[in-house]
Amino acid sequence: MKSNILDIGEVAARSGLPTSTLRYYEEKGLIASIGRNGIRRLYDAHVLDRLTLIILGRNAGFSLDEIGNMLLSGGTSINRDQLLAKADELDQQIKQLTAIRDGLRHTVECSAPSHLECPTFQQLMRVALKHQQRKNRR
């Protein structure tokens, strides 16, 4: 077999993804096999670059549909505007998580007899409730 052609097992081993995930990604149109060797799917070695982008996208919080839309060209180029929007979204999540972390750490050291009596924890609870209510309205 040529070195630029990999069977599904080789792609799984090199990417760290199970073969079931590779078949699912193919079903969703995120990757494409170039043929078969018996019952084993064959892929061009460049599929590893595409899989790495998919893995990075998933780690950044993109859905598979969003990743698919970014990779519509069939290559590995991606929409920079979508990346910027996701980076901004991640910044917002980081701010929220940092505030939650800081509130929890304060609560641990708070002199109030109970965490429910801690003003900072009460504020944290109010913010969490408002955030959930906004999510439900969408």
XYZ file of C-alpha atoms in Angstrom:
138
model
C 0.000 0.000 0.000
C 1.294 3.488 -0.832
C 2.392 5.649 2.084
C -0.011 8.465 1.182
C -2.977 6.086 1.432
C -4.072 4.920 4.870
C -6.665 2.360 5.815
C -9.211 3.177 8.501
C -7.194 1.385 11.187
C -4.093 3.445 10.414
C -6.112 6.672 10.456
C -7.627 5.660 13.796
C -4.204 4.885 15.254
C -2.626 8.124 14.033
C -5.548 10.389 14.927
C -6.446 8.786 18.248
C -10.077 8.539 17.142
C -11.992 5.265 17.142
C -13.000 3.809 13.779
C -16.659 4.326 14.715
C -16.004 8.076 14.970
C -14.269 8.078 11.592
C -17.249 6.316 10.009
C -19.596 8.815 11.707
C -17.562 11.771 10.448
C -17.707 10.291 6.960
C -21.471 9.839 7.272
C -21.755 13.526 8.294
C -19.627 14.579 5.304
C -16.723 15.853 7.398
C -14.224 13.437 5.833
C -14.297 11.247 2.731
C -12.751 7.888 1.992
C -11.076 7.402 -1.364
C -12.004 3.753 -1.759
C -11.765 0.375 -0.119
C -9.294 -2.427 0.298
C -11.648 -5.337 0.825
C -13.965 -4.148 3.576
C -11.545 -1.545 4.974
C -12.040 2.074 4.006
C -9.060 3.900 2.551
C -8.184 7.551 3.093
C -5.690 9.982 1.650
C -3.072 10.839 4.286
C -4.282 14.472 4.205
C -7.374 13.298 6.086
C -5.207 13.540 9.217
C -4.944 17.331 8.760
C -8.700 17.569 8.395
C -9.248 15.375 11.458
C -6.870 17.545 13.458
C -8.948 20.610 12.517
C -12.116 18.772 13.534
C -10.550 17.799 16.869
C -9.396 21.382 17.451
C -12.852 22.671 16.562
C -14.526 20.261 18.965
C -12.081 21.247 21.711
C -12.951 24.907 21.065
C -16.650 24.163 21.449
C -17.774 24.105 17.814
C -20.547 21.678 16.921
C -19.920 19.186 14.135
C -22.378 21.134 11.968
C -20.418 24.352 12.548
C -17.179 22.564 11.725
C -18.737 21.107 8.587
C -19.867 24.554 7.460
C -16.384 25.951 8.011
C -14.839 23.149 5.976
C -17.332 23.241 3.100
C -14.628 23.714 0.489
C -13.497 20.145 1.054
C -10.019 21.312 2.013
C -8.596 22.470 5.292
C -9.185 26.220 4.984
C -11.468 27.686 7.626
C -13.654 30.750 7.980
C -11.727 33.291 10.040
C -14.847 35.259 10.961
C -16.310 32.144 12.581
C -13.052 31.588 14.444
C -13.118 35.153 15.742
C -16.740 34.807 16.851
C -15.912 31.572 18.695
C -12.863 33.208 20.317
C -15.121 36.036 21.542
C -17.616 33.476 22.851
C -14.815 31.646 24.672
C -13.647 34.949 26.203
C -17.156 35.471 27.580
C -17.264 31.925 28.966
C -13.847 32.406 30.567
C -15.073 35.593 32.277
C -18.160 33.797 33.580
C -16.196 30.795 34.791
C -13.582 33.016 36.428
C -16.311 34.880 38.321
C -17.855 31.590 39.438
C -14.470 30.229 40.533
C -13.686 33.395 42.470
C -17.105 33.317 44.132
C -16.672 29.697 45.152
C -13.214 30.339 46.566
C -14.533 33.322 48.511
C -17.370 31.198 49.889
C -14.901 28.616 51.197
C -13.110 31.305 53.207
C -16.169 33.404 54.089
C -16.766 33.994 57.793
C -20.535 33.572 57.398
C -21.887 30.612 59.407
C -23.260 28.975 56.245
C -22.546 29.371 52.556
C -26.209 30.311 52.110
C -25.615 33.275 54.428
C -22.572 34.482 52.487
C -23.499 37.606 50.446
C -21.039 36.663 47.699
C -22.522 33.167 47.403
C -26.043 34.618 47.373
C -25.009 36.918 44.515
C -23.491 33.949 42.696
C -26.787 32.090 43.045
C -28.785 35.080 41.731
C -26.497 35.414 38.704
C -26.739 31.675 37.986
C -30.534 31.824 38.148
C -30.725 34.864 35.838
C -28.356 33.189 33.384
C -30.512 30.050 33.333
C -33.692 32.087 32.844
C -32.101 33.909 29.871
C -31.037 30.576 28.360
C -34.591 29.253 28.657
C -36.008 32.297 26.825
C -33.864 31.699 23.734
